[in-house]
mmCIF file with all atom_site columns, C-alpha atoms in Angstrom:
data_model
loop_
_atom_site.group_PDB
_atom_site.id
_atom_site.type_symbol
_atom_site.label_atom_id
_atom_site.label_alt_id
_atom_site.label_comp_id
_atom_site.label_asym_id
_atom_site.label_entity_id
_atom_site.label_seq_id
_atom_site.pdbx_PDB_ins_code
_atom_site.Cartn_x
_atom_site.Cartn_y
_atom_site.Cartn_z
_atom_site.occupancy
_atom_site.B_iso_or_equiv
_atom_site.pdbx_formal_charge
_atom_site.auth_seq_id
_atom_site.auth_comp_id
_atom_site.auth_asym_id
_atom_site.auth_atom_id
_atom_site.pdbx_PDB_model_num
ATOM 1   C CA . MET A 1 1   ? -21.225 25.240  -14.234 1.00 0.00 ? 29  MET A CA 1
ATOM 2   C CA . THR A 1 2   ? -19.182 24.302  -17.276 1.00 0.00 ? 30  THR A CA 1
ATOM 3   C CA . ARG A 1 3   ? -18.074 20.888  -18.067 1.00 0.00 ? 31  ARG A CA 1
ATOM 4   C CA . LYS A 1 4   ? -14.384 22.099  -17.589 1.00 0.00 ? 32  LYS A CA 1
ATOM 5   C CA . GLN A 1 5   ? -15.415 23.091  -13.915 1.00 0.00 ? 33  GLN A CA 1
ATOM 6   C CA . ARG A 1 6   ? -17.229 19.950  -13.235 1.00 0.00 ? 34  ARG A CA 1
ATOM 7   C CA . PHE A 1 7   ? -13.992 18.176  -14.322 1.00 0.00 ? 35  PHE A CA 1
ATOM 8   C CA . GLN A 1 8   ? -11.776 20.330  -12.066 1.00 0.00 ? 36  GLN A CA 1
ATOM 9   C CA . PHE A 1 9   ? -13.868 19.902  -8.923  1.00 0.00 ? 37  PHE A CA 1
ATOM 10  C CA . VAL A 1 10  ? -13.787 16.130  -9.343  1.00 0.00 ? 38  VAL A CA 1
ATOM 11  C CA . ILE A 1 11  ? -10.372 16.001  -10.049 1.00 0.00 ? 39  ILE A CA 1
ATOM 12  C CA . ASP A 1 12  ? -9.474  18.150  -6.956  1.00 0.00 ? 40  ASP A CA 1
ATOM 13  C CA . PHE A 1 13  ? -11.775 16.375  -4.716  1.00 0.00 ? 41  PHE A CA 1
ATOM 14  C CA . PHE A 1 14  ? -10.170 12.979  -5.367  1.00 0.00 ? 42  PHE A CA 1
ATOM 15  C CA . LEU A 1 15  ? -6.492  14.477  -5.490  1.00 0.00 ? 43  LEU A CA 1
ATOM 16  C CA . HIS A 1 16  ? -7.273  15.515  -1.883  1.00 0.00 ? 44  HIS A CA 1
ATOM 17  C CA . HIS A 1 17  ? -9.289  12.430  -0.648  1.00 0.00 ? 45  HIS A CA 1
ATOM 18  C CA . ALA A 1 18  ? -7.701  9.625   -2.731  1.00 0.00 ? 46  ALA A CA 1
ATOM 19  C CA . PRO A 1 19  ? -4.117  10.603  -3.714  1.00 0.00 ? 47  PRO A CA 1
ATOM 20  C CA . ASP A 1 20  ? -2.804  7.110   -3.731  1.00 0.00 ? 48  ASP A CA 1
ATOM 21  C CA . ALA A 1 21  ? -5.789  5.243   -5.432  1.00 0.00 ? 49  ALA A CA 1
ATOM 22  C CA . GLU A 1 22  ? -4.815  2.050   -7.034  1.00 0.00 ? 50  GLU A CA 1
ATOM 23  C CA . THR A 1 23  ? -5.767  -1.330  -8.357  1.00 0.00 ? 51  THR A CA 1
ATOM 24  C CA . GLU A 1 24  ? -7.327  -3.702  -5.571  1.00 0.00 ? 52  GLU A CA 1
ATOM 25  C CA . LEU A 1 25  ? -5.977  -6.671  -7.779  1.00 0.00 ? 53  LEU A CA 1
ATOM 26  C CA . LEU A 1 26  ? -3.097  -8.154  -5.899  1.00 0.00 ? 54  LEU A CA 1
ATOM 27  C CA . TYR A 1 27  ? 0.089   -8.793  -7.908  1.00 0.00 ? 55  TYR A CA 1
ATOM 28  C CA . ASP A 1 28  ? 4.001   -8.767  -7.790  1.00 0.00 ? 56  ASP A CA 1
ATOM 29  C CA . ASN A 1 29  ? 4.746   -8.140  -11.636 1.00 0.00 ? 57  ASN A CA 1
ATOM 30  C CA . PRO A 1 30  ? 3.216   -7.474  -14.911 1.00 0.00 ? 58  PRO A CA 1
ATOM 31  C CA . TYR A 1 31  ? 2.681   -11.201 -15.682 1.00 0.00 ? 59  TYR A CA 1
ATOM 32  C CA . GLN A 1 32  ? 0.629   -11.540 -12.641 1.00 0.00 ? 60  GLN A CA 1
ATOM 33  C CA . LEU A 1 33  ? -1.484  -8.449  -13.148 1.00 0.00 ? 61  LEU A CA 1
ATOM 34  C CA . LEU A 1 34  ? -2.310  -9.570  -16.719 1.00 0.00 ? 62  LEU A CA 1
ATOM 35  C CA . VAL A 1 35  ? -3.492  -12.913 -15.557 1.00 0.00 ? 63  VAL A CA 1
ATOM 36  C CA . ALA A 1 36  ? -5.517  -11.195 -12.572 1.00 0.00 ? 64  ALA A CA 1
ATOM 37  C CA . VAL A 1 37  ? -7.072  -8.502  -15.095 1.00 0.00 ? 65  VAL A CA 1
ATOM 38  C CA . ILE A 1 38  ? -8.023  -11.240 -17.502 1.00 0.00 ? 66  ILE A CA 1
ATOM 39  C CA . LEU A 1 39  ? -9.683  -13.247 -14.863 1.00 0.00 ? 67  LEU A CA 1
ATOM 40  C CA . SER A 1 40  ? -11.480 -10.021 -13.401 1.00 0.00 ? 68  SER A CA 1
ATOM 41  C CA . ALA A 1 41  ? -13.750 -9.537  -16.583 1.00 0.00 ? 69  ALA A CA 1
ATOM 42  C CA . GLN A 1 42  ? -17.297 -9.752  -14.965 1.00 0.00 ? 70  GLN A CA 1
ATOM 43  C CA . CYS A 1 43  ? -15.804 -10.952 -11.805 1.00 0.00 ? 71  CYS A CA 1
ATOM 44  C CA . THR A 1 44  ? -14.853 -9.182  -8.373  1.00 0.00 ? 72  THR A CA 1
ATOM 45  C CA . ASP A 1 45  ? -11.406 -8.302  -7.643  1.00 0.00 ? 73  ASP A CA 1
ATOM 46  C CA . LYS A 1 46  ? -11.932 -9.943  -4.389  1.00 0.00 ? 74  LYS A CA 1
ATOM 47  C CA . ARG A 1 47  ? -12.912 -13.287 -5.948  1.00 0.00 ? 75  ARG A CA 1
ATOM 48  C CA . VAL A 1 48  ? -9.929  -12.894 -8.241  1.00 0.00 ? 76  VAL A CA 1
ATOM 49  C CA . ASN A 1 49  ? -7.625  -12.421 -5.414  1.00 0.00 ? 77  ASN A CA 1
ATOM 50  C CA . MET A 1 50  ? -8.976  -15.360 -3.646  1.00 0.00 ? 78  MET A CA 1
ATOM 51  C CA . THR A 1 51  ? -7.843  -17.585 -6.856  1.00 0.00 ? 79  THR A CA 1
ATOM 52  C CA . THR A 1 52  ? -4.697  -16.144 -7.993  1.00 0.00 ? 80  THR A CA 1
ATOM 53  C CA . PRO A 1 53  ? -2.148  -17.389 -5.376  1.00 0.00 ? 81  PRO A CA 1
ATOM 54  C CA . ALA A 1 54  ? -2.803  -20.868 -6.531  1.00 0.00 ? 82  ALA A CA 1
ATOM 55  C CA . ILE A 1 55  ? -2.236  -20.081 -10.070 1.00 0.00 ? 83  ILE A CA 1
ATOM 56  C CA . PHE A 1 56  ? 0.885   -18.121 -9.414  1.00 0.00 ? 84  PHE A CA 1
ATOM 57  C CA . GLU A 1 57  ? 2.288   -20.708 -7.195  1.00 0.00 ? 85  GLU A CA 1
ATOM 58  C CA . LYS A 1 58  ? 1.910   -23.448 -10.005 1.00 0.00 ? 86  LYS A CA 1
ATOM 59  C CA . TYR A 1 59  ? 2.477   -21.183 -12.807 1.00 0.00 ? 87  TYR A CA 1
ATOM 60  C CA . PRO A 1 60  ? 4.904   -18.460 -11.804 1.00 0.00 ? 88  PRO A CA 1
ATOM 61  C CA . ASP A 1 61  ? 5.760   -17.245 -15.004 1.00 0.00 ? 89  ASP A CA 1
ATOM 62  C CA . ALA A 1 62  ? 4.380   -17.187 -18.844 1.00 0.00 ? 90  ALA A CA 1
ATOM 63  C CA . ALA A 1 63  ? 6.822   -19.870 -19.815 1.00 0.00 ? 91  ALA A CA 1
ATOM 64  C CA . SER A 1 64  ? 5.316   -22.268 -17.053 1.00 0.00 ? 92  SER A CA 1
ATOM 65  C CA . LEU A 1 65  ? 1.567   -21.162 -17.988 1.00 0.00 ? 93  LEU A CA 1
ATOM 66  C CA . SER A 1 66  ? 2.158   -21.886 -21.688 1.00 0.00 ? 94  SER A CA 1
ATOM 67  C CA . LYS A 1 67  ? 2.646   -25.344 -21.039 1.00 0.00 ? 95  LYS A CA 1
ATOM 68  C CA . ALA A 1 68  ? -0.457  -25.955 -18.904 1.00 0.00 ? 96  ALA A CA 1
ATOM 69  C CA . THR A 1 69  ? -3.317  -27.961 -20.300 1.00 0.00 ? 97  THR A CA 1
ATOM 70  C CA . PHE A 1 70  ? -6.870  -27.138 -19.843 1.00 0.00 ? 98  PHE A CA 1
ATOM 71  C CA . ASP A 1 71  ? -7.554  -29.795 -17.472 1.00 0.00 ? 99  ASP A CA 1
ATOM 72  C CA . GLU A 1 72  ? -4.770  -28.879 -15.074 1.00 0.00 ? 100 GLU A CA 1
ATOM 73  C CA . LEU A 1 73  ? -5.484  -25.110 -15.123 1.00 0.00 ? 101 LEU A CA 1
ATOM 74  C CA . PHE A 1 74  ? -9.342  -25.165 -15.232 1.00 0.00 ? 102 PHE A CA 1
ATOM 75  C CA . PRO A 1 75  ? -9.723  -26.457 -11.512 1.00 0.00 ? 103 PRO A CA 1
ATOM 76  C CA . LEU A 1 76  ? -7.757  -23.709 -10.266 1.00 0.00 ? 104 LEU A CA 1
ATOM 77  C CA . ILE A 1 77  ? -10.139 -21.020 -11.732 1.00 0.00 ? 105 ILE A CA 1
ATOM 78  C CA . LYS A 1 78  ? -13.387 -22.883 -11.818 1.00 0.00 ? 106 LYS A CA 1
ATOM 79  C CA . SER A 1 79  ? -14.946 -20.544 -9.067  1.00 0.00 ? 107 SER A CA 1
ATOM 80  C CA . ILE A 1 80  ? -14.354 -17.521 -11.526 1.00 0.00 ? 108 ILE A CA 1
ATOM 81  C CA . SER A 1 81  ? -17.104 -16.215 -14.106 1.00 0.00 ? 109 SER A CA 1
ATOM 82  C CA . TYR A 1 82  ? -16.723 -18.055 -17.515 1.00 0.00 ? 110 TYR A CA 1
ATOM 83  C CA . PRO A 1 83  ? -13.846 -20.341 -16.345 1.00 0.00 ? 111 PRO A CA 1
ATOM 84  C CA . ASN A 1 84  ? -13.839 -22.324 -19.623 1.00 0.00 ? 112 ASN A CA 1
ATOM 85  C CA . ASN A 1 85  ? -13.177 -19.332 -21.934 1.00 0.00 ? 113 ASN A CA 1
ATOM 86  C CA . LYS A 1 86  ? -10.582 -17.773 -19.369 1.00 0.00 ? 114 LYS A CA 1
ATOM 87  C CA . THR A 1 87  ? -8.733  -21.001 -18.851 1.00 0.00 ? 115 THR A CA 1
ATOM 88  C CA . LYS A 1 88  ? -8.322  -20.983 -22.795 1.00 0.00 ? 116 LYS A CA 1
ATOM 89  C CA . HIS A 1 89  ? -7.756  -17.394 -22.758 1.00 0.00 ? 117 HIS A CA 1
ATOM 90  C CA . LEU A 1 90  ? -4.864  -17.647 -20.341 1.00 0.00 ? 118 LEU A CA 1
ATOM 91  C CA . ILE A 1 91  ? -3.143  -20.638 -21.955 1.00 0.00 ? 119 ILE A CA 1
ATOM 92  C CA . GLY A 1 92  ? -3.371  -18.978 -25.263 1.00 0.00 ? 120 GLY A CA 1
ATOM 93  C CA . MET A 1 93  ? -1.943  -15.660 -23.900 1.00 0.00 ? 121 MET A CA 1
ATOM 94  C CA . ALA A 1 94  ? 1.052   -17.351 -22.445 1.00 0.00 ? 122 ALA A CA 1
ATOM 95  C CA . ILE A 1 95  ? 1.673   -19.298 -25.435 1.00 0.00 ? 123 ILE A CA 1
ATOM 96  C CA . LYS A 1 96  ? 1.494   -16.171 -27.630 1.00 0.00 ? 124 LYS A CA 1
ATOM 97  C CA . LEU A 1 97  ? 3.959   -14.611 -25.088 1.00 0.00 ? 125 LEU A CA 1
ATOM 98  C CA . GLN A 1 98  ? 6.394   -17.180 -25.384 1.00 0.00 ? 126 GLN A CA 1
ATOM 99  C CA . GLU A 1 99  ? 6.297   -17.183 -29.325 1.00 0.00 ? 127 GLU A CA 1
ATOM 100 C CA . GLN A 1 100 ? 6.203   -13.701 -30.075 1.00 0.00 ? 128 GLN A CA 1
ATOM 101 C CA . PHE A 1 101 ? 7.363   -11.660 -27.012 1.00 0.00 ? 129 PHE A CA 1
ATOM 102 C CA . ASN A 1 102 ? 10.083  -13.647 -25.687 1.00 0.00 ? 130 ASN A CA 1
ATOM 103 C CA . GLY A 1 103 ? 7.602   -14.226 -22.435 1.00 0.00 ? 131 GLY A CA 1
ATOM 104 C CA . GLN A 1 104 ? 7.578   -10.533 -21.697 1.00 0.00 ? 132 GLN A CA 1
ATOM 105 C CA . ILE A 1 105 ? 4.442   -8.534  -21.234 1.00 0.00 ? 133 ILE A CA 1
ATOM 106 C CA . PRO A 1 106 ? 4.502   -6.109  -24.026 1.00 0.00 ? 134 PRO A CA 1
ATOM 107 C CA . LEU A 1 107 ? 3.450   -2.347  -22.847 1.00 0.00 ? 135 LEU A CA 1
ATOM 108 C CA . THR A 1 108 ? 1.775   -0.928  -25.792 1.00 0.00 ? 136 THR A CA 1
ATOM 109 C CA . VAL A 1 109 ? -2.131  -1.416  -26.311 1.00 0.00 ? 137 VAL A CA 1
ATOM 110 C CA . ASP A 1 110 ? -1.746  -2.345  -29.970 1.00 0.00 ? 138 ASP A CA 1
ATOM 111 C CA . GLU A 1 111 ? 0.613   -5.329  -28.983 1.00 0.00 ? 139 GLU A CA 1
ATOM 112 C CA . LEU A 1 112 ? -1.464  -6.432  -25.942 1.00 0.00 ? 140 LEU A CA 1
ATOM 113 C CA . VAL A 1 113 ? -4.854  -6.660  -27.669 1.00 0.00 ? 141 VAL A CA 1
ATOM 114 C CA . THR A 1 114 ? -3.174  -9.288  -30.014 1.00 0.00 ? 142 THR A CA 1
ATOM 115 C CA . LEU A 1 115 ? -3.253  -11.585 -26.954 1.00 0.00 ? 143 LEU A CA 1
ATOM 116 C CA . PRO A 1 116 ? -5.975  -14.096 -26.314 1.00 0.00 ? 144 PRO A CA 1
ATOM 117 C CA . GLY A 1 117 ? -8.496  -12.657 -23.629 1.00 0.00 ? 145 GLY A CA 1
ATOM 118 C CA . VAL A 1 118 ? -6.795  -9.183  -23.875 1.00 0.00 ? 146 VAL A CA 1
ATOM 119 C CA . GLY A 1 119 ? -9.358  -6.369  -25.121 1.00 0.00 ? 147 GLY A CA 1
ATOM 120 C CA . ARG A 1 120 ? -8.759  -2.596  -25.271 1.00 0.00 ? 148 ARG A CA 1
ATOM 121 C CA . LYS A 1 121 ? -10.064 -2.174  -21.402 1.00 0.00 ? 149 LYS A CA 1
ATOM 122 C CA . THR A 1 122 ? -7.486  -4.819  -20.280 1.00 0.00 ? 150 THR A CA 1
ATOM 123 C CA . ALA A 1 123 ? -4.636  -3.480  -22.351 1.00 0.00 ? 151 ALA A CA 1
ATOM 124 C CA . ASN A 1 124 ? -5.288  0.300   -20.856 1.00 0.00 ? 152 ASN A CA 1
ATOM 125 C CA . VAL A 1 125 ? -5.167  -1.266  -17.639 1.00 0.00 ? 153 VAL A CA 1
ATOM 126 C CA . ILE A 1 126 ? -1.995  -3.116  -17.924 1.00 0.00 ? 154 ILE A CA 1
ATOM 127 C CA . THR A 1 127 ? -0.288  0.121   -19.572 1.00 0.00 ? 155 THR A CA 1
ATOM 128 C CA . SER A 1 128 ? -1.582  2.600   -17.235 1.00 0.00 ? 156 SER A CA 1
ATOM 129 C CA . VAL A 1 129 ? -0.753  0.472   -13.936 1.00 0.00 ? 157 VAL A CA 1
ATOM 130 C CA . VAL A 1 130 ? 2.583   -0.885  -15.104 1.00 0.00 ? 158 VAL A CA 1
ATOM 131 C CA . ASP A 1 131 ? 4.027   2.023   -16.923 1.00 0.00 ? 159 ASP A CA 1
ATOM 132 C CA . GLN A 1 132 ? 1.514   4.872   -15.976 1.00 0.00 ? 160 GLN A CA 1
ATOM 133 C CA . GLN A 1 133 ? 0.571   5.728   -19.690 1.00 0.00 ? 161 GLN A CA 1
ATOM 134 C CA . PRO A 1 134 ? -2.083  8.027   -19.760 1.00 0.00 ? 162 PRO A CA 1
ATOM 135 C CA . ASN A 1 135 ? -4.492  5.349   -21.109 1.00 0.00 ? 163 ASN A CA 1
ATOM 136 C CA . MET A 1 136 ? -8.379  5.175   -19.582 1.00 0.00 ? 164 MET A CA 1
ATOM 137 C CA . ALA A 1 137 ? -9.708  1.865   -18.981 1.00 0.00 ? 165 ALA A CA 1
ATOM 138 C CA . VAL A 1 138 ? -13.511 1.899   -19.137 1.00 0.00 ? 166 VAL A CA 1
ATOM 139 C CA . ASP A 1 139 ? -15.247 -0.795  -17.254 1.00 0.00 ? 167 ASP A CA 1
ATOM 140 C CA . THR A 1 140 ? -18.870 -0.617  -16.021 1.00 0.00 ? 168 THR A CA 1
ATOM 141 C CA . HIS A 1 141 ? -18.125 1.483   -12.996 1.00 0.00 ? 169 HIS A CA 1
ATOM 142 C CA . VAL A 1 142 ? -16.210 4.158   -15.128 1.00 0.00 ? 170 VAL A CA 1
ATOM 143 C CA . PHE A 1 143 ? -18.962 4.026   -17.690 1.00 0.00 ? 171 PHE A CA 1
ATOM 144 C CA . ARG A 1 144 ? -21.717 4.562   -15.033 1.00 0.00 ? 172 ARG A CA 1
ATOM 145 C CA . VAL A 1 145 ? -20.200 7.032   -12.900 1.00 0.00 ? 173 VAL A CA 1
ATOM 146 C CA . SER A 1 146 ? -18.845 9.381   -15.595 1.00 0.00 ? 174 SER A CA 1
ATOM 147 C CA . ALA A 1 147 ? -22.219 9.604   -17.250 1.00 0.00 ? 175 ALA A CA 1
ATOM 148 C CA . ARG A 1 148 ? -23.949 10.145  -13.830 1.00 0.00 ? 176 ARG A CA 1
ATOM 149 C CA . ILE A 1 149 ? -21.795 12.855  -12.778 1.00 0.00 ? 177 ILE A CA 1
ATOM 150 C CA . GLY A 1 150 ? -22.038 14.468  -16.239 1.00 0.00 ? 178 GLY A CA 1
ATOM 151 C CA . LEU A 1 151 ? -18.087 14.050  -16.961 1.00 0.00 ? 179 LEU A CA 1
ATOM 152 C CA . THR A 1 152 ? -19.342 12.356  -20.281 1.00 0.00 ? 180 THR A CA 1
ATOM 153 C CA . VAL A 1 153 ? -22.369 13.643  -22.331 1.00 0.00 ? 181 VAL A CA 1
ATOM 154 C CA . GLY A 1 154 ? -24.162 11.151  -24.594 1.00 0.00 ? 182 GLY A CA 1
ATOM 155 C CA . ALA A 1 155 ? -21.362 8.526   -24.605 1.00 0.00 ? 183 ALA A CA 1
ATOM 156 C CA . THR A 1 156 ? -23.163 5.304   -25.541 1.00 0.00 ? 184 THR A CA 1
ATOM 157 C CA . THR A 1 157 ? -19.932 3.057   -25.712 1.00 0.00 ? 185 THR A CA 1
ATOM 158 C CA . PRO A 1 158 ? -16.807 2.500   -23.501 1.00 0.00 ? 186 PRO A CA 1
ATOM 159 C CA . LEU A 1 159 ? -14.785 3.960   -26.316 1.00 0.00 ? 187 LEU A CA 1
ATOM 160 C CA . ALA A 1 160 ? -16.877 7.105   -26.625 1.00 0.00 ? 188 ALA A CA 1
ATOM 161 C CA . THR A 1 161 ? -16.557 7.373   -22.578 1.00 0.00 ? 189 THR A CA 1
ATOM 162 C CA . GLU A 1 162 ? -12.719 6.919   -22.922 1.00 0.00 ? 190 GLU A CA 1
ATOM 163 C CA . LYS A 1 163 ? -12.366 9.690   -25.527 1.00 0.00 ? 191 LYS A CA 1
ATOM 164 C CA . GLN A 1 164 ? -14.456 12.029  -23.656 1.00 0.00 ? 192 GLN A CA 1
ATOM 165 C CA . LEU A 1 165 ? -12.468 11.660  -20.444 1.00 0.00 ? 193 LEU A CA 1
ATOM 166 C CA . LEU A 1 166 ? -9.131  11.875  -22.065 1.00 0.00 ? 194 LEU A CA 1
ATOM 167 C CA . GLN A 1 167 ? -10.193 15.192  -23.487 1.00 0.00 ? 195 GLN A CA 1
ATOM 168 C CA . HIS A 1 168 ? -10.609 16.619  -20.128 1.00 0.00 ? 196 HIS A CA 1
ATOM 169 C CA . ILE A 1 169 ? -8.313  14.883  -17.646 1.00 0.00 ? 197 ILE A CA 1
ATOM 170 C CA . PRO A 1 170 ? -4.565  16.072  -17.661 1.00 0.00 ? 198 PRO A CA 1
ATOM 171 C CA . LYS A 1 171 ? -2.345  13.245  -19.093 1.00 0.00 ? 199 LYS A CA 1
ATOM 172 C CA . GLU A 1 172 ? -0.392  12.992  -15.921 1.00 0.00 ? 200 GLU A CA 1
ATOM 173 C CA . LEU A 1 173 ? -3.591  12.098  -13.737 1.00 0.00 ? 201 LEU A CA 1
ATOM 174 C CA . VAL A 1 174 ? -5.206  9.676   -16.526 1.00 0.00 ? 202 VAL A CA 1
ATOM 175 C CA . HIS A 1 175 ? -3.564  6.501   -14.673 1.00 0.00 ? 203 HIS A CA 1
ATOM 176 C CA . ILE A 1 176 ? -4.798  7.480   -11.343 1.00 0.00 ? 204 ILE A CA 1
ATOM 177 C CA . ALA A 1 177 ? -8.061  9.152   -12.392 1.00 0.00 ? 205 ALA A CA 1
ATOM 178 C CA . HIS A 1 178 ? -9.049  5.300   -13.726 1.00 0.00 ? 206 HIS A CA 1
ATOM 179 C CA . HIS A 1 179 ? -8.890  4.245   -10.108 1.00 0.00 ? 207 HIS A CA 1
ATOM 180 C CA . TRP A 1 180 ? -10.857 7.015   -8.890  1.00 0.00 ? 208 TRP A CA 1
ATOM 181 C CA . LEU A 1 181 ? -13.571 6.442   -11.016 1.00 0.00 ? 209 LEU A CA 1
ATOM 182 C CA . ILE A 1 182 ? -13.731 2.764   -10.531 1.00 0.00 ? 210 ILE A CA 1
ATOM 183 C CA . LEU A 1 183 ? -13.479 2.788   -6.645  1.00 0.00 ? 211 LEU A CA 1
ATOM 184 C CA . HIS A 1 184 ? -15.977 5.574   -6.485  1.00 0.00 ? 212 HIS A CA 1
ATOM 185 C CA . GLY A 1 185 ? -18.472 3.190   -8.515  1.00 0.00 ? 213 GLY A CA 1
ATOM 186 C CA . ARG A 1 186 ? -17.602 0.264   -6.608  1.00 0.00 ? 214 ARG A CA 1
ATOM 187 C CA . TYR A 1 187 ? -18.300 1.794   -3.080  1.00 0.00 ? 215 TYR A CA 1
ATOM 188 C CA . VAL A 1 188 ? -20.400 5.017   -3.298  1.00 0.00 ? 216 VAL A CA 1
ATOM 189 C CA . CYS A 1 189 ? -21.835 5.492   -6.729  1.00 0.00 ? 217 CYS A CA 1
ATOM 190 C CA . VAL A 1 190 ? -22.982 1.904   -7.040  1.00 0.00 ? 218 VAL A CA 1
ATOM 191 C CA . ALA A 1 191 ? -25.496 0.739   -9.644  1.00 0.00 ? 219 ALA A CA 1
ATOM 192 C CA . ARG A 1 192 ? -28.619 0.553   -7.632  1.00 0.00 ? 220 ARG A CA 1
ATOM 193 C CA . ASN A 1 193 ? -29.297 3.019   -4.854  1.00 0.00 ? 221 ASN A CA 1
ATOM 194 C CA . PRO A 1 194 ? -26.110 5.001   -5.134  1.00 0.00 ? 222 PRO A CA 1
ATOM 195 C CA . LYS A 1 195 ? -24.974 6.374   -1.687  1.00 0.00 ? 223 LYS A CA 1
ATOM 196 C CA . CYS A 1 196 ? -25.332 10.034  -2.339  1.00 0.00 ? 224 CYS A CA 1
ATOM 197 C CA . ASP A 1 197 ? -25.294 10.915  1.448   1.00 0.00 ? 225 ASP A CA 1
ATOM 198 C CA . LYS A 1 198 ? -21.899 9.486   1.552   1.00 0.00 ? 226 LYS A CA 1
ATOM 199 C CA . CYS A 1 199 ? -20.522 11.375  -1.556  1.00 0.00 ? 227 CYS A CA 1
ATOM 200 C CA . GLY A 1 200 ? -18.419 14.190  -1.561  1.00 0.00 ? 228 GLY A CA 1
ATOM 201 C CA . ILE A 1 201 ? -19.117 15.562  -5.147  1.00 0.00 ? 229 ILE A CA 1
ATOM 202 C CA . THR A 1 202 ? -22.766 15.971  -5.119  1.00 0.00 ? 230 THR A CA 1
ATOM 203 C CA . GLU A 1 203 ? -22.492 19.630  -5.541  1.00 0.00 ? 231 GLU A CA 1
ATOM 204 C CA . VAL A 1 204 ? -21.423 18.945  -9.086  1.00 0.00 ? 232 VAL A CA 1
ATOM 205 C CA . CYS A 1 205 ? -23.226 15.641  -9.840  1.00 0.00 ? 233 CYS A CA 1
ATOM 206 C CA . LYS A 1 206 ? -25.651 16.067  -12.584 1.00 0.00 ? 234 LYS A CA 1
ATOM 207 C CA . TYR A 1 207 ? -27.462 13.045  -11.268 1.00 0.00 ? 235 TYR A CA 1
ATOM 208 C CA . TYR A 1 208 ? -27.943 14.165  -7.776  1.00 0.00 ? 236 TYR A CA 1
ATOM 209 C CA . GLN A 1 209 ? -28.965 17.574  -8.686  1.00 0.00 ? 237 GLN A CA 1
ATOM 210 C CA . LYS A 1 210 ? -31.708 16.372  -11.068 1.00 0.00 ? 238 LYS A CA 1
ATOM 211 C CA . GLU A 1 211 ? -32.704 13.163  -9.537  1.00 0.00 ? 239 GLU A CA 1
ATOM 212 C CA . VAL A 1 212 ? -32.030 13.329  -5.670  1.00 0.00 ? 240 VAL A CA 1
ATOM 213 C CA . LYS A 1 213 ? -31.998 17.016  -4.658  1.00 0.00 ? 241 LYS A CA 1
ATOM 214 C CA . PRO A 1 214 ? -35.456 17.744  -5.705  1.00 0.00 ? 242 PRO A CA 1
ATOM 215 C CA . LYS A 1 215 ? -37.125 14.972  -3.694  1.00 0.00 ? 243 LYS A CA 1
ATOM 216 C CA . LYS A 1 216 ? -35.408 16.153  -0.490  1.00 0.00 ? 244 LYS A CA 1
ATOM 217 C CA . LYS A 1 217 ? -37.274 19.499  -0.622  1.00 0.00 ? 245 LYS A CA 1
#
């Protein structure tokens, strides 16, 4: 099987089985999504969704968040991983939005990464989810799943994974393919003991063909 055939099989499978895949973070506007994505770094979406309602109620926009003090915001996110840094990042992000972007969320990767707490992955999430731009956010799930299936070959960094995926996924599908890979990694192709018996793409998966299938004989 060629790499092109492997990509096509995976794309066809998810188009049929998960045509409406989307982020599991709960949000109503770009500002809320940006806050949620910053909080989600090395933290589960479930925990973030339990935390954000209180933040959005007290700080409904960048203007109000920019005026928050560390001691005011920290108690609202102390259950999140790395709460000290994230508290500082959220306030710094809001201040910069007010000072340089009139309180609006910019929708280019280059502008987003200038905000505190926003790296390339977060910027790719925001632009692909809000604006359906063909930007591939690579988190631990995307990195692992892409390599296991064989969509990426020898990619040792998130950026290398991103570049390889973008070479083979049609531009109009990149924004949803990001969610396909994340959700597949979150619920099926988990880090330890992947649930190959529940997977619909084992036929083209390098990991299954090499590591799992031979043991079943």
